[in-house]
Amino acid sequence: MDNFSKIYDEHENVTVRFAGFATKLKRYDFAIVYTNLFYKKPLVTCMQTGRSILLDPLDLEDSHSVQKIFKIETTNQTEDLVQFFKDAIPGTHVS
């Protein structure tokens, strides 16, 4: 334990949403962890790839970052995904 400095070690009861859906081109499976940590941004994890990102409504204005993180192939697929996140991630959803 002397080899590292603890930055944080928090325990929190959180709300988790598991959502699976399909568009015309692709299937998606996500876990969205609504937490008070990380500036109250939900932690979004793709269950298929393990890729994660902290997202809030302002982050969704830059759809390119969503496309890059989740390695989405087309702009249409990205728009579908961003629309889902806009519905799933309200301004503040913390219990």
Backbone as a chain_set.jsonl record, in Angstrom:
{"seq": "MDNFSKIYDEHENVTVRFAGFATKLKRYDFAIVYTNLFYKKPLVTCMQTGRSILLDPLDLEDSHSVQKIFKIETTNQTEDLVQFFKDAIPGTHVS", "coords": {"N": [[0.815, -1.2, 0.0], [2.129, 1.156, 0.25], [3.044, 2.011, -2.156], [1.4, 3.658, -3.603], [-0.72, 6.582, -3.733], [-3.754, 7.179, -2.269], [-6.463, 8.544, -3.957], [-9.251, 8.779, -4.064], [-11.874, 6.936, -2.465], [-14.759, 5.947, -2.595], [-18.04, 5.06, -1.49], [-21.233, 4.477, -2.702], [-24.736, 4.449, -3.073], [-26.288, 3.864, -6.05], [-28.256, 4.652, -8.989], [-28.836, 2.507, -11.64], [-29.232, 2.101, -15.059], [-30.07, -0.248, -17.456], [-29.978, -0.599, -20.841], [-31.038, -1.847, -23.883], [-31.155, -1.722, -27.365], [-32.122, -1.547, -30.821], [-31.187, -0.21, -33.962], [-31.786, 0.435, -37.438], [-29.386, -0.379, -38.437], [-27.704, -1.389, -36.394], [-27.168, -3.036, -33.208], [-27.399, -2.06, -29.79], [-26.168, -2.081, -26.441], [-26.291, -0.783, -23.325], [-25.068, 0.342, -20.137], [-26.045, 2.646, -17.805], [-24.863, 4.606, -15.34], [-26.066, 6.469, -12.845], [-24.756, 8.886, -10.881], [-23.441, 10.699, -8.026], [-20.846, 11.338, -8.098], [-18.043, 12.448, -10.129], [-18.696, 15.025, -11.114], [-21.423, 14.819, -11.225], [-22.03, 13.635, -13.616], [-23.451, 11.111, -15.597], [-22.12, 7.808, -15.851], [-21.519, 6.142, -18.713], [-21.548, 3.028, -20.16], [-20.694, 0.889, -22.752], [-21.95, -2.213, -23.165], [-21.153, -4.136, -24.923], [-18.585, -3.547, -25.887], [-17.18, -2.53, -23.756], [-16.342, 0.053, -23.62], [-16.305, 3.257, -22.108], [-17.757, 6.383, -21.014], [-18.099, 9.586, -19.51], [-21.034, 11.369, -19.484], [-23.044, 14.23, -20.089], [-25.888, 16.384, -20.786], [-24.702, 18.62, -22.098], [-22.355, 17.566, -23.137], [-23.356, 16.026, -25.157], [-23.827, 17.713, -27.221], [-21.609, 17.73, -28.759], [-21.399, 15.593, -30.959], [-19.406, 14.272, -32.281], [-17.48, 13.439, -30.42], [-18.857, 11.419, -29.07], [-19.179, 9.638, -31.179], [-16.514, 8.995, -31.655], [-15.603, 7.853, -29.182], [-17.275, 5.555, -28.879], [-16.739, 4.321, -31.221], [-18.37, 4.563, -33.582], [-19.622, 3.992, -36.807], [-21.004, 5.541, -38.797], [-22.461, 8.785, -39.497], [-25.242, 8.829, -39.315], [-25.768, 6.654, -37.58], [-24.536, 7.663, -35.322], [-26.137, 9.904, -34.8], [-28.542, 8.602, -34.111], [-27.745, 7.332, -31.754], [-26.97, 9.521, -30.128], [-29.458, 10.778, -29.891], [-30.838, 8.849, -28.378], [-29.312, 8.999, -26.0], [-29.839, 11.646, -25.253], [-32.474, 11.433, -24.445], [-32.171, 9.61, -22.376], [-30.438, 10.724, -20.546], [-31.021, 13.029, -18.409], [-30.886, 16.55, -17.39], [-30.076, 16.676, -14.606], [-29.876, 13.797, -12.909], [-29.915, 12.509, -10.233], [-30.113, 10.505, -7.38]], "CA": [[0.0, 0.0, 0.0], [3.002, 2.328, 0.267], [3.451, 2.325, -3.519], [0.466, 4.562, -4.267], [-1.456, 7.528, -2.901], [-5.189, 7.072, -2.518], [-7.074, 9.796, -4.387], [-10.584, 8.679, -3.481], [-12.406, 5.588, -2.262], [-16.126, 6.294, -2.204], [-19.135, 4.097, -1.598], [-22.451, 5.225, -2.99], [-25.853, 3.734, -3.679], [-26.555, 4.566, -7.302], [-29.26, 4.126, -9.897], [-28.239, 2.014, -12.877], [-30.198, 1.754, -16.105], [-29.554, -1.102, -18.512], [-30.832, -0.37, -22.007], [-30.645, -2.471, -25.14], [-32.047, -1.323, -28.457], [-31.563, -1.755, -32.158], [-31.562, 0.677, -35.052], [-31.806, -0.324, -38.689], [-28.046, -0.851, -38.775], [-26.868, -1.918, -35.324], [-27.728, -3.263, -31.877], [-26.651, -1.418, -28.722], [-26.457, -2.47, -25.065], [-25.605, 0.174, -22.466], [-25.345, 0.528, -18.722], [-25.902, 4.065, -17.462], [-24.764, 4.715, -13.893], [-26.343, 7.827, -12.386], [-23.966, 9.011, -9.669], [-23.101, 12.046, -7.573], [-19.424, 11.533, -8.384], [-17.682, 12.873, -11.485], [-19.474, 16.229, -11.443], [-22.796, 14.335, -11.423], [-22.219, 13.142, -14.981], [-23.636, 9.661, -15.633], [-21.102, 6.981, -16.483], [-22.173, 5.333, -19.74], [-20.67, 1.943, -20.593], [-21.19, -0.013, -23.791], [-21.803, -3.572, -22.643], [-20.559, -4.982, -25.959], [-17.163, -3.258, -26.079], [-16.554, -2.094, -22.509], [-15.963, 1.466, -23.704], [-17.08, 4.091, -21.183], [-17.606, 7.828, -21.096], [-18.961, 10.395, -18.657], [-21.843, 12.191, -20.395], [-24.185, 15.033, -19.661], [-26.5, 16.97, -21.986], [-23.78, 19.501, -22.824], [-21.419, 16.723, -23.888], [-24.044, 15.469, -26.326], [-23.798, 18.696, -28.308], [-20.462, 17.354, -29.589], [-21.656, 14.199, -31.331], [-18.165, 13.666, -32.763], [-16.814, 12.741, -29.313], [-19.616, 10.182, -28.862], [-18.828, 8.771, -32.303], [-15.137, 8.554, -31.482], [-15.484, 6.973, -28.013], [-17.944, 4.285, -29.098], [-16.321, 3.839, -32.548], [-19.545, 4.475, -34.443], [-19.14, 4.066, -38.183], [-21.624, 6.548, -39.652], [-23.107, 9.927, -38.861], [-26.622, 8.44, -38.991], [-25.718, 5.841, -36.37], [-24.197, 8.572, -34.221], [-27.332, 10.697, -34.499], [-29.462, 7.72, -33.393], [-27.211, 7.12, -30.415], [-27.072, 10.796, -29.406], [-30.873, 10.977, -29.557], [-31.129, 7.964, -27.248], [-28.692, 9.548, -24.79], [-30.562, 12.863, -24.872], [-33.665, 10.992, -23.725], [-31.792, 8.813, -21.202], [-29.602, 11.489, -19.623], [-31.581, 14.354, -18.132], [-29.956, 17.551, -16.866], [-29.524, 16.116, -13.379], [-30.638, 12.605, -12.514], [-29.191, 11.94, -9.097], [-31.053, 10.186, -6.31]], "C": [[0.856, 1.262, 0.0], [3.383, 2.787, -1.131], [2.507, 3.264, -4.236], [-0.202, 5.463, -3.25], [-2.925, 7.444, -3.259], [-5.75, 8.45, -2.864], [-8.506, 9.856, -3.881], [-10.966, 7.211, -3.37], [-13.804, 5.778, -1.695], [-17.06, 5.106, -2.351], [-20.405, 4.898, -1.766], [-23.518, 4.266, -3.519], [-26.266, 4.527, -4.902], [-27.736, 3.924, -8.028], [-28.55, 3.712, -11.176], [-29.368, 1.65, -13.836], [-29.478, 0.892, -17.131], [-30.506, -0.968, -19.689], [-30.223, -1.057, -23.229], [-31.646, -2.062, -26.202], [-31.341, -1.549, -29.781], [-32.075, -0.668, -33.088], [-31.61, -0.188, -36.312], [-30.454, -0.984, -38.969], [-27.308, -1.595, -37.673], [-27.654, -2.115, -34.039], [-26.804, -2.608, -30.849], [-27.109, -1.967, -27.375], [-25.62, -1.569, -24.158], [-26.004, 0.022, -21.013], [-25.092, 2.002, -18.439], [-25.96, 4.161, -15.946], [-24.94, 6.185, -13.518], [-25.716, 7.978, -11.008], [-23.775, 10.468, -9.287], [-21.627, 12.354, -7.821], [-19.244, 12.062, -9.805], [-18.543, 14.031, -11.971], [-20.913, 15.898, -11.801], [-23.084, 13.92, -12.866], [-22.438, 11.634, -14.924], [-22.478, 8.975, -16.353], [-21.814, 6.023, -17.432], [-21.169, 4.303, -20.244], [-21.37, 1.106, -21.655], [-20.909, -1.434, -23.312], [-21.157, -4.511, -23.664], [-19.048, -4.793, -26.054], [-16.432, -2.905, -24.793], [-16.118, -0.64, -22.525], [-16.89, 2.294, -22.826], [-16.779, 5.555, -21.398], [-18.525, 8.465, -20.061], [-19.703, 11.357, -19.568], [-22.855, 13.02, -19.631], [-24.752, 15.701, -20.905], [-25.574, 17.894, -22.781], [-22.783, 18.709, -23.662], [-22.045, 16.184, -25.169], [-24.131, 16.445, -27.485], [-22.628, 18.43, -29.256], [-20.6, 15.88, -29.958], [-20.393, 13.495, -31.834], [-17.457, 12.907, -31.641], [-17.523, 11.432, -28.99], [-19.255, 9.174, -29.944], [-17.439, 8.178, -32.108], [-15.01, 7.551, -30.328], [-16.073, 5.592, -28.291], [-17.657, 3.685, -30.476], [-17.515, 3.563, -33.457], [-19.104, 4.763, -35.869], [-19.724, 5.213, -38.99], [-22.238, 7.674, -38.83], [-24.538, 9.597, -38.467], [-26.687, 7.603, -37.727], [-25.427, 6.713, -35.153], [-25.4, 9.395, -33.823], [-28.363, 9.867, -33.736], [-29.026, 7.555, -31.939], [-27.31, 8.389, -29.559], [-28.522, 11.067, -29.019], [-31.282, 10.086, -28.385], [-30.57, 8.551, -25.96], [-29.384, 10.828, -24.329], [-31.82, 12.524, -24.087], [-33.309, 10.319, -22.396], [-31.031, 9.603, -20.149], [-30.181, 12.878, -19.439], [-30.522, 15.283, -17.548], [-29.297, 17.12, -15.572], [-30.436, 14.978, -12.941], [-29.87, 11.926, -11.389], [-30.181, 11.69, -7.994], [-30.542, 10.631, -4.959]], "O": [[0.329, 2.349, -0.235], [3.986, 3.85, -1.283], [2.775, 3.641, -5.377], [-0.247, 5.155, -2.059], [-3.3, 7.619, -4.419], [-5.526, 9.414, -2.131], [-8.928, 10.872, -3.329], [-10.445, 6.36, -4.091], [-14.007, 5.77, -0.481], [-16.884, 4.259, -3.227], [-20.63, 5.881, -1.059], [-23.224, 3.378, -4.32], [-26.559, 5.719, -4.81], [-28.151, 2.807, -7.717], [-27.757, 4.473, -11.729], [-30.329, 0.978, -13.463], [-28.408, 1.256, -17.619], [-31.708, -1.198, -19.549], [-29.052, -0.865, -23.555], [-32.853, -2.057, -25.957], [-30.123, -1.718, -29.84], [-33.234, -0.259, -33.017], [-31.485, -1.41, -36.237], [-30.38, -2.01, -39.646], [-26.383, -2.354, -37.96], [-28.668, -1.456, -33.806], [-25.584, -2.6, -31.013], [-28.285, -2.28, -27.188], [-24.39, -1.59, -24.215], [-27.126, -0.374, -20.697], [-24.042, 2.538, -18.794], [-26.979, 3.838, -15.335], [-24.097, 7.028, -13.821], [-26.099, 7.28, -10.069], [-23.926, 11.363, -10.118], [-21.215, 13.512, -7.757], [-20.196, 12.11, -10.583], [-19.051, 14.018, -13.092], [-21.547, 16.606, -12.583], [-24.24, 13.863, -13.285], [-21.672, 10.937, -14.257], [-21.934, 9.493, -17.328], [-22.616, 5.194, -17.003], [-20.079, 4.653, -20.697], [-22.506, 0.67, -21.468], [-19.757, -1.803, -23.084], [-20.665, -5.577, -23.293], [-18.312, -5.755, -26.273], [-15.204, -2.971, -24.737], [-15.575, -0.151, -21.534], [-18.1, 2.071, -22.796], [-15.714, 5.931, -21.889], [-19.601, 7.942, -19.771], [-19.08, 12.083, -20.342], [-23.445, 12.563, -18.651], [-24.159, 15.598, -21.978], [-25.657, 17.942, -24.008], [-22.411, 19.125, -24.759], [-21.346, 15.919, -26.146], [-24.469, 16.058, -28.603], [-22.65, 18.852, -30.412], [-19.981, 15.02, -29.332], [-20.317, 12.266, -31.816], [-16.891, 11.841, -31.884], [-16.87, 10.438, -28.67], [-19.049, 7.994, -29.659], [-17.219, 6.995, -32.367], [-14.374, 6.509, -30.486], [-15.452, 4.576, -27.978], [-18.248, 2.674, -30.857], [-17.649, 2.479, -34.024], [-18.307, 5.67, -36.11], [-19.012, 5.812, -39.796], [-22.497, 7.53, -37.635], [-25.007, 10.027, -37.413], [-27.563, 7.813, -36.889], [-26.006, 6.517, -34.085], [-25.665, 9.57, -32.634], [-28.995, 10.374, -32.809], [-29.84, 7.63, -31.02], [-27.695, 8.321, -28.392], [-28.781, 11.544, -27.914], [-32.003, 10.534, -27.493], [-31.263, 8.599, -24.944], [-29.499, 11.065, -23.126], [-32.191, 13.249, -23.163], [-34.043, 10.437, -21.415], [-30.98, 9.201, -18.987], [-29.881, 13.794, -20.204], [-29.405, 14.86, -17.25], [-28.074, 17.19, -15.451], [-31.613, 15.182, -12.644], [-29.249, 10.882, -11.591], [-31.006, 12.552, -7.69], [-31.218, 10.436, -3.949]]}, "num_chains": 1, "name": "protein.A"}
